[in-house]
Structure formats: C-alpha cells, structure tokens
PDB file of C-alpha atoms in Angstrom:
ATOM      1  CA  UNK D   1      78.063  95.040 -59.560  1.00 47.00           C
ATOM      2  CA  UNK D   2      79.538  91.377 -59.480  1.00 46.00           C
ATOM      3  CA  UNK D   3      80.702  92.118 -56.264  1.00 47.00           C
ATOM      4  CA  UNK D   4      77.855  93.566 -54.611  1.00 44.00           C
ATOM      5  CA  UNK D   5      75.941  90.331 -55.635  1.00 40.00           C
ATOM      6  CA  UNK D   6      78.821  87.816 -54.690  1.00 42.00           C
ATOM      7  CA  UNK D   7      78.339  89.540 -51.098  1.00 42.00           C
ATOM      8  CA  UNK D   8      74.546  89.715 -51.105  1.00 43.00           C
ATOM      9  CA  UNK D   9      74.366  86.110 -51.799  1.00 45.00           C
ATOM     10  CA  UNK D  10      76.466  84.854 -49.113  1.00 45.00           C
ATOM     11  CA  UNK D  11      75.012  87.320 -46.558  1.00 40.00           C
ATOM     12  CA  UNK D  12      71.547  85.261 -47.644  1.00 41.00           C
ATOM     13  CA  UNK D  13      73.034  81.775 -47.013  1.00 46.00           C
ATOM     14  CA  UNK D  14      74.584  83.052 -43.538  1.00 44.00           C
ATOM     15  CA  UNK D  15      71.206  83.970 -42.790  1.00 48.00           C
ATOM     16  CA  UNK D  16      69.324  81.259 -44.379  1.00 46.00           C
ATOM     17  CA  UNK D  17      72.374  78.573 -42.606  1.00 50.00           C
ATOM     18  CA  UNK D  18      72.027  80.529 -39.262  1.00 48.00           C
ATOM     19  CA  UNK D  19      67.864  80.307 -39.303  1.00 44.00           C
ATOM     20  CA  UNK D  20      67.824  77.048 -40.141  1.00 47.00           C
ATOM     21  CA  UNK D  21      70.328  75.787 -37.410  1.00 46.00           C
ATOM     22  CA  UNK D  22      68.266  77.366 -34.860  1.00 46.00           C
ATOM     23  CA  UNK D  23      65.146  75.995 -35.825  1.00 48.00           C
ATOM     24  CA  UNK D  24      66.838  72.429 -35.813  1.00 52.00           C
ATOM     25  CA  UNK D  25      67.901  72.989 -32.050  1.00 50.00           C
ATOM     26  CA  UNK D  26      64.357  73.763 -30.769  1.00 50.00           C
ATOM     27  CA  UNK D  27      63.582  72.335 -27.272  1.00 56.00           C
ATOM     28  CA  UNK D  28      60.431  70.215 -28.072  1.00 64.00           C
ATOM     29  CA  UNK D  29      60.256  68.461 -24.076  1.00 65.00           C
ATOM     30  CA  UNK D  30      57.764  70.934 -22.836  1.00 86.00           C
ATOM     31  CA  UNK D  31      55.588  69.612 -25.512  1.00 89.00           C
ATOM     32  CA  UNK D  32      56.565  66.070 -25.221  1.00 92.00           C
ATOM     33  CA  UNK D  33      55.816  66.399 -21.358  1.00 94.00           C
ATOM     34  CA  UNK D  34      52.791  67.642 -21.827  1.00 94.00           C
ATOM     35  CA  UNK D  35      51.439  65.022 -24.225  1.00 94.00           C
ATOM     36  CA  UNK D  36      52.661  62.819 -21.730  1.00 95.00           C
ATOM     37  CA  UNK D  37      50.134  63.872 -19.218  1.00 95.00           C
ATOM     38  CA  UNK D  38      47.493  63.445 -21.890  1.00 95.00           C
ATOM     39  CA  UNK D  39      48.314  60.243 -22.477  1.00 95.00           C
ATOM     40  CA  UNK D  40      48.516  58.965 -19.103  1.00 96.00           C
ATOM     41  CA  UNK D  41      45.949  61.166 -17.015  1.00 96.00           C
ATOM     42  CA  UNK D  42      42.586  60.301 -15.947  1.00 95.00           C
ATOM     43  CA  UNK D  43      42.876  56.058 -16.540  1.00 95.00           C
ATOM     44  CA  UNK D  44      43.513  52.861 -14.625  1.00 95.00           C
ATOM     45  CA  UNK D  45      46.926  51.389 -16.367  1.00 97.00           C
ATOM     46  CA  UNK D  46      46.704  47.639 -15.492  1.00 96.00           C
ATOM     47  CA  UNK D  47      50.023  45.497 -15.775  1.00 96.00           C
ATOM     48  CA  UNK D  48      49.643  42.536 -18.413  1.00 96.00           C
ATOM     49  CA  UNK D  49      53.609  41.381 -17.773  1.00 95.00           C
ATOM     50  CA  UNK D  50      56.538  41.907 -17.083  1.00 97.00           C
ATOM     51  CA  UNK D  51      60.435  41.107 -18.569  1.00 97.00           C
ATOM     52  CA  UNK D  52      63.225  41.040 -16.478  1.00 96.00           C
ATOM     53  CA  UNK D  53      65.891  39.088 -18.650  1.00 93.00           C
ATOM     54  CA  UNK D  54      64.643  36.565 -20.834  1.00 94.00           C
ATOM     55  CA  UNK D  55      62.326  35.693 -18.489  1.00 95.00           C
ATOM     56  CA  UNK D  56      58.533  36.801 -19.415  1.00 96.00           C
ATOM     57  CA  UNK D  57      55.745  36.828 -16.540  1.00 94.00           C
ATOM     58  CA  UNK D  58      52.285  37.159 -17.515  1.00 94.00           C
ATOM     59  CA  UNK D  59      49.179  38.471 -15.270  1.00 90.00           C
ATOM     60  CA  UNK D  60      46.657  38.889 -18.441  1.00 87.00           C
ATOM     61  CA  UNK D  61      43.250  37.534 -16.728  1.00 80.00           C
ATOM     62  CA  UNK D  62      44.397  37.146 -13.331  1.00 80.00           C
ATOM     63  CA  UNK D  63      43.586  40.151 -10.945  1.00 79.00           C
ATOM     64  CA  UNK D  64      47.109  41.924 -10.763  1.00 82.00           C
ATOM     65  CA  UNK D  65      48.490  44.776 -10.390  1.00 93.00           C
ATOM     66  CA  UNK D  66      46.753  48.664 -11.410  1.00 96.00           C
ATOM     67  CA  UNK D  67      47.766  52.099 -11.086  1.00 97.00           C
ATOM     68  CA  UNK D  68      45.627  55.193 -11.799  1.00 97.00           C
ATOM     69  CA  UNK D  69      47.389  58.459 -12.619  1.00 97.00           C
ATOM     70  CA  UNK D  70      44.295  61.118 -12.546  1.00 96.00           C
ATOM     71  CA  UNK D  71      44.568  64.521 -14.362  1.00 95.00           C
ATOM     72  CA  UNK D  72      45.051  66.359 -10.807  1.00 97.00           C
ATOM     73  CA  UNK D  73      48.323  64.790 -10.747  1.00 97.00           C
ATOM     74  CA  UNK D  74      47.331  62.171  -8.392  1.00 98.00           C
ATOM     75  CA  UNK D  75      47.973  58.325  -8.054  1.00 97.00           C
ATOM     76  CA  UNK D  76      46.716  55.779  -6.673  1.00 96.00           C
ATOM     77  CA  UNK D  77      47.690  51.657  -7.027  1.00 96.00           C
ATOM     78  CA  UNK D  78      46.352  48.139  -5.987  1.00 95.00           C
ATOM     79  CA  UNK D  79      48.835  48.158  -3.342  1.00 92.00           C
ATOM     80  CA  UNK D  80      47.227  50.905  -1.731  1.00 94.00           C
ATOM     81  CA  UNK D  81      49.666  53.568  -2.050  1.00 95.00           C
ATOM     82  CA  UNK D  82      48.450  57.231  -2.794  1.00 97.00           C
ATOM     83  CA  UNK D  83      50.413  60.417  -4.147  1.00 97.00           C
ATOM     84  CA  UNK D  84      51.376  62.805  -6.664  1.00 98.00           C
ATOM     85  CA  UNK D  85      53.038  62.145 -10.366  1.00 98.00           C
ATOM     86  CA  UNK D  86      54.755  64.610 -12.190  1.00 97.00           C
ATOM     87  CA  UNK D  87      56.437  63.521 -15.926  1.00 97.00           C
ATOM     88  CA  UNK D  88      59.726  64.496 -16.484  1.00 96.00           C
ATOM     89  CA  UNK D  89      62.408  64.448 -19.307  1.00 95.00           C
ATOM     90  CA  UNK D  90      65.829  63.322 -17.634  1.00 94.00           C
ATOM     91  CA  UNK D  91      68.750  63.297 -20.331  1.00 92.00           C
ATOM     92  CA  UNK D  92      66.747  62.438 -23.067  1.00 92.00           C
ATOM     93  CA  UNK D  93      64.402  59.975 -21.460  1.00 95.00           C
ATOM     94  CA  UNK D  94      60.625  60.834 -20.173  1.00 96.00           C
ATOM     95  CA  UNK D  95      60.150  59.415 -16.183  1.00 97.00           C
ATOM     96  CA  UNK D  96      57.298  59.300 -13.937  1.00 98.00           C
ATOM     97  CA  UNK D  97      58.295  60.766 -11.095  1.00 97.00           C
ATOM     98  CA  UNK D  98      55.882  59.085  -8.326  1.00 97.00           C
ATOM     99  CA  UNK D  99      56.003  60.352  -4.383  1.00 97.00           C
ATOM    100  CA  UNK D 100      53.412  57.832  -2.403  1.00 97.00           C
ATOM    101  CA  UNK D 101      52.533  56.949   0.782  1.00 96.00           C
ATOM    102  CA  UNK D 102      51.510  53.438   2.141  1.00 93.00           C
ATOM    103  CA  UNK D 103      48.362  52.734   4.259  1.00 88.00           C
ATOM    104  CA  UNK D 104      50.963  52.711   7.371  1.00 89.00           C
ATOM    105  CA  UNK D 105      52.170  56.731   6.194  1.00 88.00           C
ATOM    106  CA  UNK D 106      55.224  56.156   5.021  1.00 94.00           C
ATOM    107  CA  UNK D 107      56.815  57.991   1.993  1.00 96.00           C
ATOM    108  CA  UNK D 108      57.557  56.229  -1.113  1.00 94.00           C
ATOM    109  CA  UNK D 109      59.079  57.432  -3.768  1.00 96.00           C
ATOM    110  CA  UNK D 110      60.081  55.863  -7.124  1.00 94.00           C
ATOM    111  CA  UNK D 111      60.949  56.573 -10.732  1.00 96.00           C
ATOM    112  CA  UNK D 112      59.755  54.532 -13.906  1.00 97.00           C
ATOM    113  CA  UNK D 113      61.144  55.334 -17.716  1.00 98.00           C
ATOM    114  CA  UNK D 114      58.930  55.681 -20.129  1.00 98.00           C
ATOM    115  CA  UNK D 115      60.317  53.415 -23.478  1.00 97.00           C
ATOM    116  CA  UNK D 116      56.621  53.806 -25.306  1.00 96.00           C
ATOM    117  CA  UNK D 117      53.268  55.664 -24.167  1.00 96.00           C
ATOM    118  CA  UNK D 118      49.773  55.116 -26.591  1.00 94.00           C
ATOM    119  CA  UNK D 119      45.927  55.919 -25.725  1.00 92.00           C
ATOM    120  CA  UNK D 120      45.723  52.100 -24.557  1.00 95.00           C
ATOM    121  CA  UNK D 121      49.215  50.952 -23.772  1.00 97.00           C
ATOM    122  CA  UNK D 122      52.065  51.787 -21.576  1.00 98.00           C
ATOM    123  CA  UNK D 123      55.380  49.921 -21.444  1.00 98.00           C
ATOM    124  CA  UNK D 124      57.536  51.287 -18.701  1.00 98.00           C
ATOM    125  CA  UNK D 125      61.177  50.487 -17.586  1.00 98.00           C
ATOM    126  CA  UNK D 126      63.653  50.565 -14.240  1.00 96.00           C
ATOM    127  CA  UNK D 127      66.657  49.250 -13.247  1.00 93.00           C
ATOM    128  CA  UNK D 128      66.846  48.196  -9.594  1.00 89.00           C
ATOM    129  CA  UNK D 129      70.196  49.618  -7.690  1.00 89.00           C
ATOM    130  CA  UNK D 130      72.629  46.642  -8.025  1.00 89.00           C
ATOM    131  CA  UNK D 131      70.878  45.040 -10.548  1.00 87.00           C
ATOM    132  CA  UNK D 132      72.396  44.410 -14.470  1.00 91.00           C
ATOM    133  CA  UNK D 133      68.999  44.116 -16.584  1.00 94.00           C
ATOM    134  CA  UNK D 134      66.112  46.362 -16.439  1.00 95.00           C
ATOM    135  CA  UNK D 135      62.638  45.505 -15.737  1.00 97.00           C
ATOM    136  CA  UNK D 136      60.009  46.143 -18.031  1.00 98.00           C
ATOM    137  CA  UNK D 137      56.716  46.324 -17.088  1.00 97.00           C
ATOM    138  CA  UNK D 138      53.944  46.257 -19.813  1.00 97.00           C
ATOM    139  CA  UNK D 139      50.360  47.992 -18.986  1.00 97.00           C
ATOM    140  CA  UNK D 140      47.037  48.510 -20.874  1.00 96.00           C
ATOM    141  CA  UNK D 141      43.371  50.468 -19.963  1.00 95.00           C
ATOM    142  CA  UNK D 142      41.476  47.048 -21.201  1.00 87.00           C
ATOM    143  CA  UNK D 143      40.626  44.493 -18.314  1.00 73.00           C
TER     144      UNK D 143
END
C-alpha cells in the first residue's frame, strides 16, 4: 500500500512539474503583436524629440514631423511618403516594419524598435548602420 502511494504521488508531481513547465513556455507574441496594432492603428503619432547621445532635440510646438499608421495597415508621414506597416517581434523586440514610397516612386523601406507603446505615446528606437548610439525618437497623438 506504501508503495502504491509513494508511486502515485510522484506520478502527480511529474504531471503537475510537466503541466506547469509548459504553461510557462507559452508563445504570447501573437498577442503582443496584435495589441500592437491596437495601439498604434488609426492615429497621427507626432514626434515631440528626439535623443541621440546625450544630446536631446525638442520639436514640442513647432510643426514637425507626423506619421499616421491607419488600421488597413497603411502609412502615411509629413515627408510625404506612403505604404504599408506590418508589427513584428524580432528576437524578443517588437519592430515596425515600414515599406514606403516617396512622391518621386521610389521604395523605402525602414525598421523602428518599439522600447514602449501607450494609447497616447510612442517612444521608438534605431540604430543607423555604422553608427554606436541609437536614436530615440519620442511621439504623442496630442498637438
């Protein structure tokens, strides 16, 4: 009878331990990804400054730079390129993926990381190729 119990009891914690080590490894990007889209989709993100460095530059009440990314998976910016988004998780970092083209036709295509995404603010990160610090660029919906 001992016996029977000793075994029955670790046959439940294998169980239990196996259960619960699945459950930790659950992939949770698809849902990240698309909260993402939530977040971002249908508003005009307009950039109140940027950090490269230690060096801080502002554009709060100046006319500056804007990008919208719509919930068809469009964009469009104050520099007059138009496109398509799509939010990605790279690693273990979210990107906007953004493929554009200029007034002239040409194809541009570029990649921000998101570090932090709210209802009202957007702070969004790159590194340029040859370059040692990133550039963070921080946006808001209020103008």
């Amino acid at each position: 009878m001992k016996r029977n119990f000793t075994y029955t009891i670790t046959l439940l914690f294998c169980i239990l331990s196996m259960t619960q080590l699945t459950s930790c490894s659950k992939d949770t990007s698809g849902a990240e990804i698309n909260l993402s889209y939530q977040m971002l989709s249908d508003k005009t993100w307009y950039l109140d400054y940027s950090i490269v460095g230690s060096t801080k530059r502002t554009y709060v009440g100046q006319s500056t730079y804007f990008i919208d990314f719509l919930k068809n998976k469009t964009t469009k910016d104050s520099d007059g390129l138009t496109g398509t988004y799509t939010v990605e998780k790279v690693g273990n970092v979210l990107q906007i993926h953004v493929l554009a083209k200029t007034s002239s036709t040409n194809t541009v295509e570029y990649v921000y990381n998101i570090e932090s995404i709210g209802t009202g603010n957007l702070i969004l990160y790159y590194t340029l190729s040859g370059a040692t610090v990133p550039t963070k660029l921080y946006f808001s919906t209020i103008r």
